[in-house]
Amino acid sequence: MKHTALLFFALALLFSRCQTPEAPLDLEAEKAAIRAVIAKETESYYRQDFDAWKSTYLDDPAFRKYGYWEGFEHKVEYCNGFAALAEQKKKQFEANATIWKGSTEERQNENFRISKDMAWYTFEQYSYEKDTRKLLGVSLETRILEKHDGAWKIAYLGYHYLPDTAAVR
């Protein structure tokens, strides 16, 4: 009995050492993929392309959105679960009620924390009118992304728009 247990332990140890180690993350490639998802989300939002916009999100009850903007009557917006956000945006797009369409965004002071299947990305976003380059707003943004089937999806959307007086650079 002792020998069987010892043999089992030795085989388990041997097989555990034979596993192929995971390849290290290519952080620059992951950053580029995350930036591409954020760009696609923003561009499809302003085009009001619901399916393209939705494809950038984690369609799951675990999704969260928490945001603040002076322009909201109630100042704070939130959604617990993606279904609530999807319903809200579908109505907004159908009513052609998206503001700042055609604006351009610049992201600065980026910070990434990336692991195999999860990433945390914060940045400052400057939004400008496309033709005049008039500053529309500055926001502090947070995205938490999860990787599903090899693609990054936004699992948390957070934004805090600075008051208009703070938007002057």
PDB file of C-alpha atoms in Angstrom:
ATOM      1  CA  MET A   1       0.000   0.000   0.000  1.00  0.00           C
ATOM      2  CA  LYS A   2       2.871   2.339   0.907  1.00  0.00           C
ATOM      3  CA  HIS A   3       4.607   1.620  -2.367  1.00  0.00           C
ATOM      4  CA  THR A   4       1.442   2.266  -4.370  1.00  0.00           C
ATOM      5  CA  ALA A   5       0.948   5.669  -2.721  1.00  0.00           C
ATOM      6  CA  LEU A   6       4.605   6.539  -3.254  1.00  0.00           C
ATOM      7  CA  LEU A   7       4.415   5.462  -6.902  1.00  0.00           C
ATOM      8  CA  PHE A   8       1.234   7.512  -7.405  1.00  0.00           C
ATOM      9  CA  PHE A   9       2.881  10.571  -5.829  1.00  0.00           C
ATOM     10  CA  ALA A  10       6.006  10.176  -7.999  1.00  0.00           C
ATOM     11  CA  LEU A  11       3.915   9.838 -11.190  1.00  0.00           C
ATOM     12  CA  ALA A  12       1.795  12.865 -10.279  1.00  0.00           C
ATOM     13  CA  LEU A  13       4.927  14.915  -9.671  1.00  0.00           C
ATOM     14  CA  LEU A  14       6.451  13.753 -12.947  1.00  0.00           C
ATOM     15  CA  PHE A  15       3.312  14.581 -14.991  1.00  0.00           C
ATOM     16  CA  SER A  16       2.904  17.968 -13.334  1.00  0.00           C
ATOM     17  CA  ARG A  17       6.385  18.914 -14.530  1.00  0.00           C
ATOM     18  CA  CYS A  18       5.634  17.737 -18.082  1.00  0.00           C
ATOM     19  CA  GLN A  19       2.869  20.274 -18.684  1.00  0.00           C
ATOM     20  CA  THR A  20       3.632  22.839 -21.328  1.00  0.00           C
ATOM     21  CA  PRO A  21       4.104  26.258 -19.735  1.00  0.00           C
ATOM     22  CA  GLU A  22       1.902  29.059 -20.982  1.00  0.00           C
ATOM     23  CA  ALA A  23       3.500  31.366 -23.485  1.00  0.00           C
ATOM     24  CA  PRO A  24       4.247  34.798 -22.029  1.00  0.00           C
ATOM     25  CA  LEU A  25       1.810  37.547 -22.937  1.00  0.00           C
ATOM     26  CA  ASP A  26       2.774  39.870 -25.757  1.00  0.00           C
ATOM     27  CA  LEU A  27       1.791  42.995 -23.849  1.00  0.00           C
ATOM     28  CA  GLU A  28       2.141  45.342 -26.814  1.00  0.00           C
ATOM     29  CA  ALA A  29      -0.123  43.135 -28.954  1.00  0.00           C
ATOM     30  CA  GLU A  30      -2.670  42.930 -26.117  1.00  0.00           C
ATOM     31  CA  LYS A  31      -2.596  46.728 -25.675  1.00  0.00           C
ATOM     32  CA  ALA A  32      -3.183  47.166 -29.409  1.00  0.00           C
ATOM     33  CA  ALA A  33      -6.097  44.707 -29.311  1.00  0.00           C
ATOM     34  CA  ILE A  34      -7.639  46.511 -26.323  1.00  0.00           C
ATOM     35  CA  ARG A  35      -7.223  49.917 -27.975  1.00  0.00           C
ATOM     36  CA  ALA A  36      -8.879  48.507 -31.119  1.00  0.00           C
ATOM     37  CA  VAL A  37     -11.907  47.295 -29.127  1.00  0.00           C
ATOM     38  CA  ILE A  38     -12.265  50.688 -27.431  1.00  0.00           C
ATOM     39  CA  ALA A  39     -11.947  52.479 -30.789  1.00  0.00           C
ATOM     40  CA  LYS A  40     -14.524  50.161 -32.377  1.00  0.00           C
ATOM     41  CA  GLU A  41     -16.922  50.740 -29.467  1.00  0.00           C
ATOM     42  CA  THR A  42     -16.556  54.524 -29.768  1.00  0.00           C
ATOM     43  CA  GLU A  43     -16.834  54.640 -33.570  1.00  0.00           C
ATOM     44  CA  SER A  44     -19.826  52.313 -33.742  1.00  0.00           C
ATOM     45  CA  TYR A  45     -21.496  54.279 -30.936  1.00  0.00           C
ATOM     46  CA  TYR A  46     -21.237  57.544 -32.881  1.00  0.00           C
ATOM     47  CA  ARG A  47     -22.390  55.792 -36.092  1.00  0.00           C
ATOM     48  CA  GLN A  48     -25.259  54.344 -34.013  1.00  0.00           C
ATOM     49  CA  ASP A  49     -24.449  50.893 -35.387  1.00  0.00           C
ATOM     50  CA  PHE A  50     -26.062  48.792 -32.685  1.00  0.00           C
ATOM     51  CA  ASP A  51     -24.704  45.384 -33.722  1.00  0.00           C
ATOM     52  CA  ALA A  52     -21.107  46.594 -34.091  1.00  0.00           C
ATOM     53  CA  TRP A  53     -21.356  48.505 -30.817  1.00  0.00           C
ATOM     54  CA  LYS A  54     -22.859  45.508 -28.983  1.00  0.00           C
ATOM     55  CA  SER A  55     -20.118  43.194 -30.273  1.00  0.00           C
ATOM     56  CA  THR A  56     -17.548  45.051 -28.160  1.00  0.00           C
ATOM     57  CA  TYR A  57     -19.295  44.265 -24.872  1.00  0.00           C
ATOM     58  CA  LEU A  58     -19.618  41.310 -22.549  1.00  0.00           C
ATOM     59  CA  ASP A  59     -23.296  40.430 -22.967  1.00  0.00           C
ATOM     60  CA  ASP A  60     -23.760  39.145 -19.444  1.00  0.00           C
ATOM     61  CA  PRO A  61     -25.555  40.014 -16.194  1.00  0.00           C
ATOM     62  CA  ALA A  62     -22.106  40.590 -14.635  1.00  0.00           C
ATOM     63  CA  PHE A  63     -21.520  43.654 -16.885  1.00  0.00           C
ATOM     64  CA  ARG A  64     -21.500  47.039 -15.139  1.00  0.00           C
ATOM     65  CA  LYS A  65     -21.585  50.669 -16.288  1.00  0.00           C
ATOM     66  CA  TYR A  66     -21.135  53.566 -13.864  1.00  0.00           C
ATOM     67  CA  GLY A  67     -20.715  57.089 -15.174  1.00  0.00           C
ATOM     68  CA  TYR A  68     -21.019  60.765 -14.306  1.00  0.00           C
ATOM     69  CA  TRP A  69     -21.611  63.750 -16.575  1.00  0.00           C
ATOM     70  CA  GLU A  70     -22.974  67.202 -15.752  1.00  0.00           C
ATOM     71  CA  GLY A  71     -24.990  67.002 -18.967  1.00  0.00           C
ATOM     72  CA  PHE A  72     -27.193  64.241 -17.524  1.00  0.00           C
ATOM     73  CA  GLU A  73     -30.249  65.613 -15.776  1.00  0.00           C
ATOM     74  CA  HIS A  74     -29.619  63.117 -12.983  1.00  0.00           C
ATOM     75  CA  LYS A  75     -25.785  63.448 -13.244  1.00  0.00           C
ATOM     76  CA  VAL A  76     -25.053  59.746 -12.609  1.00  0.00           C
ATOM     77  CA  GLU A  77     -25.912  56.867 -14.941  1.00  0.00           C
ATOM     78  CA  TYR A  78     -25.505  53.196 -14.224  1.00  0.00           C
ATOM     79  CA  CYS A  79     -26.500  49.811 -15.562  1.00  0.00           C
ATOM     80  CA  ASN A  80     -26.177  46.519 -13.758  1.00  0.00           C
ATOM     81  CA  GLY A  81     -26.217  43.828 -16.421  1.00  0.00           C
ATOM     82  CA  PHE A  82     -25.682  44.328 -20.135  1.00  0.00           C
ATOM     83  CA  ALA A  83     -29.363  43.872 -21.062  1.00  0.00           C
ATOM     84  CA  ALA A  84     -30.219  47.216 -19.417  1.00  0.00           C
ATOM     85  CA  LEU A  85     -27.509  49.061 -21.349  1.00  0.00           C
ATOM     86  CA  ALA A  86     -28.397  47.346 -24.631  1.00  0.00           C
ATOM     87  CA  GLU A  87     -32.057  48.309 -24.272  1.00  0.00           C
ATOM     88  CA  GLN A  88     -31.117  51.912 -23.476  1.00  0.00           C
ATOM     89  CA  LYS A  89     -28.732  52.223 -26.444  1.00  0.00           C
ATOM     90  CA  LYS A  90     -31.076  50.513 -28.899  1.00  0.00           C
ATOM     91  CA  LYS A  91     -33.746  53.130 -28.112  1.00  0.00           C
ATOM     92  CA  GLN A  92     -31.183  55.947 -28.282  1.00  0.00           C
ATOM     93  CA  PHE A  93     -29.878  54.828 -31.677  1.00  0.00           C
ATOM     94  CA  GLU A  94     -33.383  54.313 -33.099  1.00  0.00           C
ATOM     95  CA  ALA A  95     -34.324  57.841 -31.967  1.00  0.00           C
ATOM     96  CA  ASN A  96     -31.096  59.225 -33.491  1.00  0.00           C
ATOM     97  CA  ALA A  97     -30.429  60.827 -30.098  1.00  0.00           C
ATOM     98  CA  THR A  98     -26.656  60.357 -29.855  1.00  0.00           C
ATOM     99  CA  ILE A  99     -24.807  63.599 -29.166  1.00  0.00           C
ATOM    100  CA  TRP A 100     -21.300  64.490 -30.331  1.00  0.00           C
ATOM    101  CA  LYS A 101     -21.655  62.379 -33.493  1.00  0.00           C
ATOM    102  CA  GLY A 102     -18.598  62.791 -35.675  1.00  0.00           C
ATOM    103  CA  SER A 103     -16.430  63.950 -32.803  1.00  0.00           C
ATOM    104  CA  THR A 104     -12.845  62.834 -32.495  1.00  0.00           C
ATOM    105  CA  GLU A 105     -11.305  61.441 -29.336  1.00  0.00           C
ATOM    106  CA  GLU A 106      -7.766  61.473 -28.061  1.00  0.00           C
ATOM    107  CA  ARG A 107      -6.701  59.187 -25.231  1.00  0.00           C
ATOM    108  CA  GLN A 108      -3.822  60.193 -22.989  1.00  0.00           C
ATOM    109  CA  ASN A 109      -2.191  59.047 -19.740  1.00  0.00           C
ATOM    110  CA  GLU A 110      -3.037  55.446 -20.478  1.00  0.00           C
ATOM    111  CA  ASN A 111      -2.515  52.774 -17.852  1.00  0.00           C
ATOM    112  CA  PHE A 112      -2.832  49.058 -18.572  1.00  0.00           C
ATOM    113  CA  ARG A 113      -2.907  46.044 -16.265  1.00  0.00           C
ATOM    114  CA  ILE A 114      -3.184  42.921 -18.392  1.00  0.00           C
ATOM    115  CA  SER A 115      -3.359  39.246 -17.535  1.00  0.00           C
ATOM    116  CA  LYS A 116      -4.281  36.250 -19.655  1.00  0.00           C
ATOM    117  CA  ASP A 117      -8.065  36.746 -19.678  1.00  0.00           C
ATOM    118  CA  MET A 118      -8.633  40.066 -17.932  1.00  0.00           C
ATOM    119  CA  ALA A 119      -7.399  43.624 -18.398  1.00  0.00           C
ATOM    120  CA  TRP A 120      -7.817  46.935 -16.670  1.00  0.00           C
ATOM    121  CA  TYR A 121      -7.368  50.085 -18.781  1.00  0.00           C
ATOM    122  CA  THR A 122      -7.623  53.685 -17.593  1.00  0.00           C
ATOM    123  CA  PHE A 123      -7.112  56.843 -19.625  1.00  0.00           C
ATOM    124  CA  GLU A 124      -8.032  60.490 -19.982  1.00  0.00           C
ATOM    125  CA  GLN A 125     -10.210  61.132 -23.011  1.00  0.00           C
ATOM    126  CA  TYR A 126     -10.404  64.458 -24.819  1.00  0.00           C
ATOM    127  CA  SER A 127     -13.373  64.832 -27.178  1.00  0.00           C
ATOM    128  CA  TYR A 128     -13.305  67.430 -29.972  1.00  0.00           C
ATOM    129  CA  GLU A 129     -15.663  68.635 -32.675  1.00  0.00           C
ATOM    130  CA  LYS A 130     -14.332  67.070 -35.855  1.00  0.00           C
ATOM    131  CA  ASP A 131     -14.022  70.159 -38.051  1.00  0.00           C
ATOM    132  CA  THR A 132     -13.334  72.963 -35.567  1.00  0.00           C
ATOM    133  CA  ARG A 133     -11.348  70.949 -32.987  1.00  0.00           C
ATOM    134  CA  LYS A 134     -13.399  72.731 -30.309  1.00  0.00           C
ATOM    135  CA  LEU A 135     -13.018  70.830 -27.054  1.00  0.00           C
ATOM    136  CA  LEU A 136     -16.337  69.193 -26.147  1.00  0.00           C
ATOM    137  CA  GLY A 137     -15.288  67.508 -22.936  1.00  0.00           C
ATOM    138  CA  VAL A 138     -12.649  65.724 -20.905  1.00  0.00           C
ATOM    139  CA  SER A 139     -13.354  62.485 -19.118  1.00  0.00           C
ATOM    140  CA  LEU A 140     -11.523  60.076 -16.872  1.00  0.00           C
ATOM    141  CA  GLU A 141     -12.267  56.621 -18.241  1.00  0.00           C
ATOM    142  CA  THR A 142     -12.002  53.076 -16.923  1.00  0.00           C
ATOM    143  CA  ARG A 143     -12.536  49.857 -18.830  1.00  0.00           C
ATOM    144  CA  ILE A 144     -12.285  46.369 -17.449  1.00  0.00           C
ATOM    145  CA  LEU A 145     -12.171  43.802 -20.212  1.00  0.00           C
ATOM    146  CA  GLU A 146     -12.458  40.039 -20.285  1.00  0.00           C
ATOM    147  CA  LYS A 147     -11.180  37.815 -23.050  1.00  0.00           C
ATOM    148  CA  HIS A 148     -13.808  35.462 -24.504  1.00  0.00           C
ATOM    149  CA  ASP A 149     -13.007  33.127 -27.387  1.00  0.00           C
ATOM    150  CA  GLY A 150      -9.788  35.053 -27.948  1.00  0.00           C
ATOM    151  CA  ALA A 151     -11.462  38.491 -28.183  1.00  0.00           C
ATOM    152  CA  TRP A 152     -11.462  41.279 -25.620  1.00  0.00           C
ATOM    153  CA  LYS A 153     -14.925  42.376 -24.439  1.00  0.00           C
ATOM    154  CA  ILE A 154     -15.803  45.353 -22.242  1.00  0.00           C
ATOM    155  CA  ALA A 155     -17.092  44.013 -18.918  1.00  0.00           C
ATOM    156  CA  TYR A 156     -17.051  47.350 -17.069  1.00  0.00           C
ATOM    157  CA  LEU A 157     -17.525  50.826 -18.523  1.00  0.00           C
ATOM    158  CA  GLY A 158     -16.720  53.714 -16.224  1.00  0.00           C
ATOM    159  CA  TYR A 159     -16.453  57.415 -17.013  1.00  0.00           C
ATOM    160  CA  HIS A 160     -16.378  60.671 -15.109  1.00  0.00           C
ATOM    161  CA  TYR A 161     -16.660  63.806 -17.205  1.00  0.00           C
ATOM    162  CA  LEU A 162     -14.906  66.778 -15.701  1.00  0.00           C
ATOM    163  CA  PRO A 163     -16.968  69.936 -15.229  1.00  0.00           C
ATOM    164  CA  ASP A 164     -16.959  72.155 -18.303  1.00  0.00           C
ATOM    165  CA  THR A 165     -14.716  74.705 -16.581  1.00  0.00           C
ATOM    166  CA  ALA A 166     -12.081  71.980 -16.093  1.00  0.00           C
ATOM    167  CA  ALA A 167     -12.207  70.997 -19.758  1.00  0.00           C
ATOM    168  CA  VAL A 168     -10.087  73.964 -20.818  1.00  0.00           C
ATOM    169  CA  ARG A 169      -6.537  72.824 -21.560  1.00  0.00           C
TER     170      ARG A 169
END
